[in-house]
Amino acid sequence: MRNEEQERIGLTRLGGFREPPRERGPDEDVLFRDLVDLPSTTFGAFALYRYPAKFIPHVVSHVLEKYASRGMTIFDPFAGYGTVGVVSRLYGYDYELWDLNPLLEILHDISNLEPQEVNVRELVNSVIESEVEFKPDWSNFDYWFHPTFRPLLKRAWGFYHSIEDERVRLLLTIPLLKTSRQFSFDDIGRMKLSKSPRSKKRIEDFLSGDWKSRFRRMLECRLSTVLKRLHEHQELGPNDVTATVYGGVDSFSKSLEDDRDILITSPPYLQSQEYIRQAKMDLYWLGHSESEMKRLSRLEIPYRAVGEVDINSETYSRMRGDISEEKMRTVFDRYFWGVGGAFTRLQEQITNRMFIFVGRSSLRGTPIPLDRIFAEHLVSLGWIHEKTLVDTIVSRSMFSYEVNPATRIVDSRTATEHLVILKRP
């Protein structure tokens, strides 16, 4: 937004306002899966990789069908798996994606692969019979992999990194990541890398049988599944559009080089430490260094220090005043100063509409209405809050606890997710 427009609506640079905040729009219950004609959330390229808290494609599809028009550009500063890009390509819109997780770039490349004929058995034989080795730059490597499995895993990834045909390497990426994690001590499905009796039992079961044949079957099956999903995705008719994709970047400080028409995003939900910590095993296998993982982990909420930002929301002020525990108040502040500060900065270059998809995550058992706080804050910056669509969560990709092991408090999982719809005056 230009300076004269900011003066017209009486704003300060950091988000303060000199006129009364405008009203919020209404909440409206919906089921996004019923609003658009899309196959399941796992069809095609929508779910090639198991990413925590993934944006379902139906939300993005609804936004593009109802609010976008030819020639518009789409932007997601917290892109995660990259669903906004996958769906934007189906509708023929240029897009820009950012995320702290470097996986975004390779997942984006894989989702855009055209199907090709591959001899699955022959490719898997080459993986297993490889004599080239690759060991991740990870000091805890031996802790996470049983010594029996390590030689085969290192040879498999040695073959992967030696592949000259980029398309074949991309095809193999997700199947090999999934199979390698299955042969680790990780309790698959938890929020971050962790051992458990369940994961140890899985490894014991592998060791008691023909684990090499099991490895082969898993890899063949997963490779065949990726090929099938890519064929499915082509049936949806993706378009040739311009994509700008940045993985491993800090959305709290990065700036857009060009204005974008529509922002569609699902930012982290309050405490988002699972993203890098859940993905780091895969990132190590892909060749990322331990120093890079430490740097990225330090940038996650709530571990990073964030400069104070004015959040113009009565709900924010009221809920902050109710938090008596200093540590939790710090988590609360860092989240809203980080994500709210990013919205404050980035909204200046969004010319048409903003769509923010969030759940009401809990802080010490108390649900925090992220949607209301962001809506109130952005209304104070001159945006019109049209409405918020409230969707019931049908399924989860992350492990669910009855009692949170970190806090010993009964876990209160988000039951609904909210799409905040804002437009320029």
CSV table of C-alpha atoms in Angstrom, one decimal, residues 93-408:
chain,number,residue,atom,x,y,z
A,93,TYR,CA,-2.3,-18.9,-12.0
A,94,ASP,CA,1.3,-17.8,-11.5
A,95,TYR,CA,2.4,-18.2,-7.9
A,96,GLU,CA,5.2,-17.6,-5.4
A,97,LEU,CA,5.9,-19.9,-2.4
A,98,TRP,CA,8.1,-19.4,0.7
A,99,ASP,CA,8.9,-21.7,3.6
A,100,LEU,CA,11.5,-22.1,6.3
A,101,ASN,CA,11.6,-25.9,5.5
A,102,PRO,CA,14.0,-26.5,2.5
A,103,LEU,CA,11.9,-29.6,1.6
A,104,LEU,CA,9.5,-27.2,-0.2
A,105,GLU,CA,11.6,-26.9,-3.3
A,106,ILE,CA,12.1,-30.6,-3.9
A,107,LEU,CA,8.5,-31.4,-3.1
A,108,HIS,CA,7.4,-28.7,-5.6
A,109,ASP,CA,9.7,-30.2,-8.3
A,110,ILE,CA,8.3,-33.7,-7.6
A,111,SER,CA,4.7,-32.6,-7.8
A,112,ASN,CA,5.3,-31.0,-11.2
A,113,LEU,CA,6.9,-34.1,-12.7
A,114,GLU,CA,5.3,-35.4,-15.9
A,115,PRO,CA,4.7,-39.2,-15.6
A,116,GLN,CA,7.3,-41.4,-17.4
A,117,GLU,CA,7.8,-45.0,-17.9
A,118,VAL,CA,10.2,-46.5,-15.4
A,119,ASN,CA,11.2,-50.1,-14.8
A,120,VAL,CA,10.5,-50.1,-11.1
A,121,ARG,CA,12.1,-53.5,-10.3
A,122,GLU,CA,15.3,-52.6,-12.3
A,123,LEU,CA,15.6,-49.2,-10.6
A,124,VAL,CA,15.2,-50.8,-7.1
A,125,ASN,CA,17.8,-53.4,-8.0
A,126,SER,CA,20.2,-50.6,-8.8
A,127,VAL,CA,19.5,-49.0,-5.4
A,128,ILE,CA,20.1,-52.2,-3.4
A,129,GLU,CA,23.1,-53.3,-5.4
A,130,SER,CA,24.9,-49.9,-5.3
A,131,GLU,CA,28.5,-49.8,-4.2
A,132,VAL,CA,28.6,-46.0,-3.8
A,133,GLU,CA,28.0,-44.9,-0.2
A,134,PHE,CA,26.6,-41.7,1.3
A,135,LYS,CA,26.5,-41.0,5.0
A,136,PRO,CA,24.5,-37.9,6.2
A,137,ASP,CA,26.3,-35.1,7.9
A,138,TRP,CA,24.6,-35.9,11.2
A,139,SER,CA,26.4,-36.6,14.5
A,140,ASN,CA,23.4,-38.7,15.7
A,141,PHE,CA,23.1,-40.9,12.7
A,142,ASP,CA,24.1,-44.1,14.5
A,143,TYR,CA,21.6,-43.4,17.3
A,144,TRP,CA,18.7,-43.4,14.8
A,145,PHE,CA,19.6,-46.4,12.7
A,146,HIS,CA,20.4,-50.0,13.8
A,147,PRO,CA,23.9,-51.1,12.8
A,148,THR,CA,22.4,-54.0,10.7
A,149,PHE,CA,20.6,-51.5,8.4
A,150,ARG,CA,23.2,-48.8,8.1
A,151,PRO,CA,25.3,-50.4,5.2
A,152,LEU,CA,22.3,-50.9,2.9
A,153,LEU,CA,20.9,-47.4,3.7
A,154,LYS,CA,24.2,-45.7,3.0
A,155,ARG,CA,24.6,-47.6,-0.3
A,156,ALA,CA,21.0,-46.8,-1.3
A,157,TRP,CA,21.6,-43.1,-0.7
A,158,GLY,CA,25.0,-43.3,-2.4
A,159,PHE,CA,23.1,-44.5,-5.5
A,160,TYR,CA,20.5,-41.7,-5.1
A,161,HIS,CA,23.1,-38.9,-5.0
A,162,SER,CA,25.0,-40.4,-8.0
A,163,ILE,CA,22.0,-40.4,-10.3
A,164,GLU,CA,22.6,-38.0,-13.3
A,165,ASP,CA,19.0,-38.1,-14.6
A,166,GLU,CA,17.2,-35.5,-12.4
A,167,ARG,CA,13.8,-36.8,-13.2
A,168,VAL,CA,14.7,-40.3,-12.0
A,169,ARG,CA,16.3,-38.9,-8.9
A,170,LEU,CA,13.1,-36.9,-8.2
A,171,LEU,CA,10.9,-39.9,-8.7
A,172,LEU,CA,13.0,-41.9,-6.2
A,173,THR,CA,13.1,-39.2,-3.6
A,174,ILE,CA,9.9,-39.7,-1.7
A,175,PRO,CA,9.9,-43.6,-1.8
A,176,LEU,CA,13.4,-43.7,-0.5
A,177,LEU,CA,12.8,-41.1,2.2
A,178,LYS,CA,9.7,-43.0,3.4
A,179,THR,CA,11.4,-46.4,3.4
A,180,SER,CA,14.5,-45.1,5.1
A,181,ARG,CA,12.4,-43.6,7.9
A,182,GLN,CA,10.6,-46.9,8.3
A,183,PHE,CA,13.9,-48.5,8.9
A,184,SER,CA,14.9,-46.0,11.6
A,185,PHE,CA,14.0,-45.8,15.3
A,186,ASP,CA,11.7,-42.8,14.7
A,187,ASP,CA,8.1,-43.2,16.0
A,188,ILE,CA,6.5,-42.2,12.7
A,189,GLY,CA,3.6,-39.9,13.1
A,190,ARG,CA,4.7,-38.0,16.2
A,191,MET,CA,5.3,-34.3,16.0
A,192,LYS,CA,9.1,-34.6,16.1
A,193,LEU,CA,11.8,-37.1,15.8
A,194,SER,CA,11.4,-39.5,18.8
A,195,LYS,CA,12.1,-43.0,19.8
A,196,SER,CA,9.4,-45.0,21.6
A,197,PRO,CA,8.6,-48.6,22.6
A,198,ARG,CA,6.4,-48.8,19.5
A,199,SER,CA,9.3,-47.8,17.1
A,200,LYS,CA,11.8,-50.1,18.8
A,201,LYS,CA,9.3,-53.0,18.4
A,202,ARG,CA,9.0,-52.2,14.7
A,203,ILE,CA,12.8,-52.6,14.3
A,204,GLU,CA,12.8,-55.8,16.3
A,205,ASP,CA,10.1,-57.2,14.0
A,206,PHE,CA,12.2,-56.3,10.9
A,207,LEU,CA,15.3,-57.9,12.3
A,208,SER,CA,13.5,-61.1,13.1
A,209,GLY,CA,12.5,-61.6,9.4
A,210,ASP,CA,13.9,-61.1,5.9
A,211,TRP,CA,14.3,-57.4,6.3
A,212,LYS,CA,16.2,-57.0,3.0
A,213,SER,CA,13.2,-58.3,1.1
A,214,ARG,CA,10.9,-56.1,3.1
A,215,PHE,CA,13.1,-53.1,2.2
A,216,ARG,CA,12.9,-54.0,-1.5
A,217,ARG,CA,9.1,-54.5,-1.4
A,218,MET,CA,8.5,-51.2,0.4
A,219,LEU,CA,10.6,-49.3,-2.0
A,220,GLU,CA,9.0,-50.9,-5.1
A,221,CYS,CA,5.5,-50.3,-3.7
A,222,ARG,CA,6.2,-46.7,-2.9
A,223,LEU,CA,7.8,-46.0,-6.2
A,224,SER,CA,4.8,-47.5,-8.0
A,225,THR,CA,2.5,-45.3,-5.9
A,226,VAL,CA,4.3,-42.1,-6.8
A,227,LEU,CA,4.1,-43.0,-10.5
A,228,LYS,CA,0.4,-43.7,-10.2
A,229,ARG,CA,-0.2,-40.4,-8.4
A,230,LEU,CA,1.6,-38.4,-11.0
A,231,HIS,CA,-0.5,-40.1,-13.7
A,232,GLU,CA,-3.6,-39.1,-11.7
A,233,HIS,CA,-2.4,-35.6,-11.4
A,234,GLN,CA,-2.0,-35.2,-15.1
A,235,GLU,CA,-5.7,-36.1,-15.5
A,236,LEU,CA,-6.5,-32.9,-13.7
A,237,GLY,CA,-4.8,-30.9,-16.4
A,238,PRO,CA,-2.1,-28.8,-14.8
A,239,ASN,CA,-1.1,-25.6,-16.7
A,240,ASP,CA,2.2,-24.2,-17.7
A,241,VAL,CA,2.6,-21.2,-15.3
A,242,THR,CA,5.4,-19.2,-13.8
A,243,ALA,CA,6.4,-20.4,-10.3
A,244,THR,CA,8.8,-18.7,-7.8
A,245,VAL,CA,9.7,-21.0,-5.0
A,246,TYR,CA,12.0,-20.4,-2.0
A,247,GLY,CA,12.7,-23.1,0.6
A,248,GLY,CA,14.9,-22.5,3.6
A,249,VAL,CA,14.0,-18.8,3.9
A,250,ASP,CA,12.7,-16.8,6.8
A,251,SER,CA,9.2,-15.4,6.1
A,252,PHE,CA,9.5,-13.2,9.2
A,253,SER,CA,12.1,-11.0,7.5
A,254,LYS,CA,12.0,-11.8,3.7
A,255,SER,CA,10.3,-9.2,1.4
A,256,LEU,CA,8.4,-9.6,-1.8
A,257,GLU,CA,10.1,-8.2,-4.9
A,258,ASP,CA,6.8,-7.7,-6.7
A,259,ASP,CA,3.2,-7.0,-5.6
A,260,ARG,CA,0.9,-10.0,-5.6
A,261,ASP,CA,-2.8,-10.0,-6.0
A,262,ILE,CA,-3.9,-12.7,-3.5
A,263,LEU,CA,-2.3,-14.1,-0.4
A,264,ILE,CA,-3.4,-17.6,0.6
A,265,THR,CA,-1.6,-19.1,3.5
A,266,SER,CA,-1.9,-21.4,6.5
A,267,PRO,CA,0.8,-20.1,9.0
A,268,PRO,CA,2.1,-22.2,11.9
A,269,TYR,CA,-0.4,-22.8,14.7
A,270,LEU,CA,1.1,-21.1,17.8
A,271,GLN,CA,3.9,-23.7,18.6
A,272,SER,CA,5.3,-25.0,15.4
A,273,GLN,CA,8.5,-26.7,16.4
A,274,GLU,CA,7.5,-30.0,14.7
A,275,TYR,CA,8.2,-28.9,11.2
A,276,ILE,CA,12.0,-28.8,11.0
A,277,ARG,CA,12.4,-31.3,13.8
A,278,GLN,CA,10.0,-33.7,12.1
A,279,ALA,CA,11.7,-33.3,8.7
A,280,LYS,CA,15.3,-33.2,9.6
A,281,MET,CA,16.0,-36.9,9.1
A,282,ASP,CA,14.8,-36.5,5.5
A,283,LEU,CA,16.8,-33.3,5.1
A,284,TYR,CA,20.0,-35.0,6.2
A,285,TRP,CA,19.5,-37.8,3.7
A,286,LEU,CA,19.0,-35.2,1.0
A,287,GLY,CA,22.4,-33.7,1.8
A,288,HIS,CA,21.7,-30.8,4.1
A,289,SER,CA,24.3,-30.3,6.8
A,290,GLU,CA,24.0,-30.4,10.6
A,291,SER,CA,24.9,-26.7,10.9
A,292,GLU,CA,22.1,-25.8,8.5
A,293,MET,CA,19.6,-27.8,10.5
A,294,LYS,CA,20.6,-26.1,13.7
A,295,ARG,CA,20.3,-22.7,12.1
A,296,LEU,CA,16.8,-23.5,10.7
A,297,SER,CA,15.7,-25.0,14.0
A,298,ARG,CA,16.6,-21.9,15.9
A,299,LEU,CA,14.3,-19.9,13.5
A,300,GLU,CA,11.2,-21.9,14.5
A,301,ILE,CA,8.5,-20.6,16.8
A,302,PRO,CA,8.8,-20.5,19.8
A,303,TYR,CA,12.6,-20.8,19.9
A,304,ARG,CA,13.6,-17.6,18.2
A,305,ALA,CA,13.7,-14.1,19.6
A,306,VAL,CA,11.3,-11.8,17.7
A,307,GLY,CA,11.2,-8.0,17.9
A,308,GLU,CA,8.1,-6.5,19.4
A,309,VAL,CA,5.3,-5.6,17.0
A,310,ASP,CA,2.0,-3.8,17.9
A,311,ILE,CA,-0.9,-6.2,17.5
A,312,ASN,CA,-4.0,-4.2,17.2
A,313,SER,CA,-6.5,-6.7,18.5
A,314,GLU,CA,-8.8,-6.5,21.6
A,315,THR,CA,-8.8,-10.3,21.7
A,316,TYR,CA,-5.0,-10.4,21.7
A,317,SER,CA,-4.8,-7.9,24.6
A,318,ARG,CA,-7.4,-9.7,26.6
A,319,MET,CA,-6.0,-13.2,26.2
A,320,ARG,CA,-2.4,-12.0,26.8
A,321,GLY,CA,-3.6,-10.4,30.1
A,322,ASP,CA,-5.0,-13.8,31.2
A,323,ILE,CA,-1.7,-15.6,30.8
A,324,SER,CA,0.0,-15.7,34.2
A,325,GLU,CA,2.9,-18.0,33.3
A,326,GLU,CA,5.8,-15.9,32.0
A,327,LYS,CA,7.1,-18.7,29.7
A,328,MET,CA,3.7,-19.1,28.0
A,329,ARG,CA,3.4,-15.3,27.7
A,330,THR,CA,6.7,-15.3,25.8
A,331,VAL,CA,5.5,-18.1,23.5
A,332,PHE,CA,2.3,-16.1,22.9
A,333,ASP,CA,4.2,-12.9,22.2
A,334,ARG,CA,6.8,-14.4,19.9
A,335,TYR,CA,4.1,-16.1,17.9
A,336,PHE,CA,2.0,-13.0,17.2
A,337,TRP,CA,5.0,-10.7,16.9
A,338,GLY,CA,6.4,-13.1,14.3
A,339,VAL,CA,3.4,-14.1,12.3
A,340,GLY,CA,1.4,-11.0,12.9
A,341,GLY,CA,4.5,-8.9,12.1
A,342,ALA,CA,5.0,-10.8,8.8
A,343,PHE,CA,1.4,-10.1,7.8
A,344,THR,CA,1.8,-6.4,8.8
A,345,ARG,CA,4.8,-6.1,6.5
A,346,LEU,CA,3.6,-8.3,3.6
A,347,GLN,CA,0.1,-7.0,3.3
A,348,GLU,CA,1.4,-3.7,1.9
A,349,GLN,CA,2.2,-5.6,-1.3
A,350,ILE,CA,-1.0,-7.6,-1.6
A,351,THR,CA,-3.3,-5.7,-3.9
A,352,ASN,CA,-6.6,-7.6,-3.8
A,353,ARG,CA,-7.4,-10.2,-1.0
A,354,MET,CA,-5.9,-12.1,1.9
A,355,PHE,CA,-7.0,-15.6,3.0
A,356,ILE,CA,-5.6,-16.9,6.3
A,357,PHE,CA,-6.3,-20.5,7.3
A,358,VAL,CA,-5.7,-21.3,10.9
A,359,GLY,CA,-7.0,-23.5,13.8
A,360,ARG,CA,-7.5,-22.5,17.4
A,361,SER,CA,-4.5,-24.1,18.9
A,362,SER,CA,-4.3,-24.4,22.7
A,363,LEU,CA,-1.9,-22.8,25.1
A,364,ARG,CA,-1.9,-24.7,28.4
A,365,GLY,CA,-5.3,-26.1,27.5
A,366,THR,CA,-6.8,-22.8,26.5
A,367,PRO,CA,-7.8,-22.4,22.8
A,368,ILE,CA,-6.4,-19.3,21.2
A,369,PRO,CA,-8.6,-17.8,18.5
A,370,LEU,CA,-5.8,-17.1,16.0
A,371,ASP,CA,-8.4,-16.3,13.3
A,372,ARG,CA,-10.1,-13.6,15.3
A,373,ILE,CA,-6.8,-12.0,16.4
A,374,PHE,CA,-5.4,-11.8,12.8
A,375,ALA,CA,-8.8,-10.5,11.5
A,376,GLU,CA,-8.9,-7.7,14.1
A,377,HIS,CA,-5.3,-6.8,13.5
A,378,LEU,CA,-5.6,-6.6,9.7
A,379,VAL,CA,-8.9,-4.7,9.9
A,380,SER,CA,-7.0,-2.1,11.9
A,381,LEU,CA,-4.6,-1.8,8.9
A,382,GLY,CA,-7.5,-0.9,6.6
A,383,TRP,CA,-8.6,-4.3,5.3
A,384,ILE,CA,-12.2,-5.3,5.3
A,385,HIS,CA,-13.0,-8.6,7.0
A,386,GLU,CA,-15.7,-10.1,4.8
A,387,LYS,CA,-16.3,-13.3,6.8
A,388,THR,CA,-14.6,-16.3,8.3
A,389,LEU,CA,-15.4,-19.8,7.1
A,390,VAL,CA,-15.3,-22.4,9.8
A,391,ASP,CA,-14.6,-26.0,8.7
A,392,THR,CA,-14.6,-29.2,10.9
A,393,ILE,CA,-11.4,-31.2,10.7
A,394,VAL,CA,-12.1,-34.6,9.2
A,395,SER,CA,-8.7,-36.3,9.6
A,396,ARG,CA,-5.3,-35.6,11.0
A,397,SER,CA,-1.8,-36.5,9.7
A,398,MET,CA,-0.1,-36.1,13.1
A,399,PHE,CA,0.0,-38.4,16.1
A,400,SER,CA,-2.6,-37.5,18.7
A,401,TYR,CA,-2.0,-37.8,22.5
A,402,GLU,CA,-4.7,-38.1,25.2
A,403,VAL,CA,-2.2,-36.3,27.5
A,404,ASN,CA,0.4,-34.0,26.2
A,405,PRO,CA,3.7,-35.6,27.3
A,406,ALA,CA,5.5,-32.3,27.6
A,407,THR,CA,2.9,-30.5,29.8
A,408,ARG,CA,1.0,-33.5,31.4
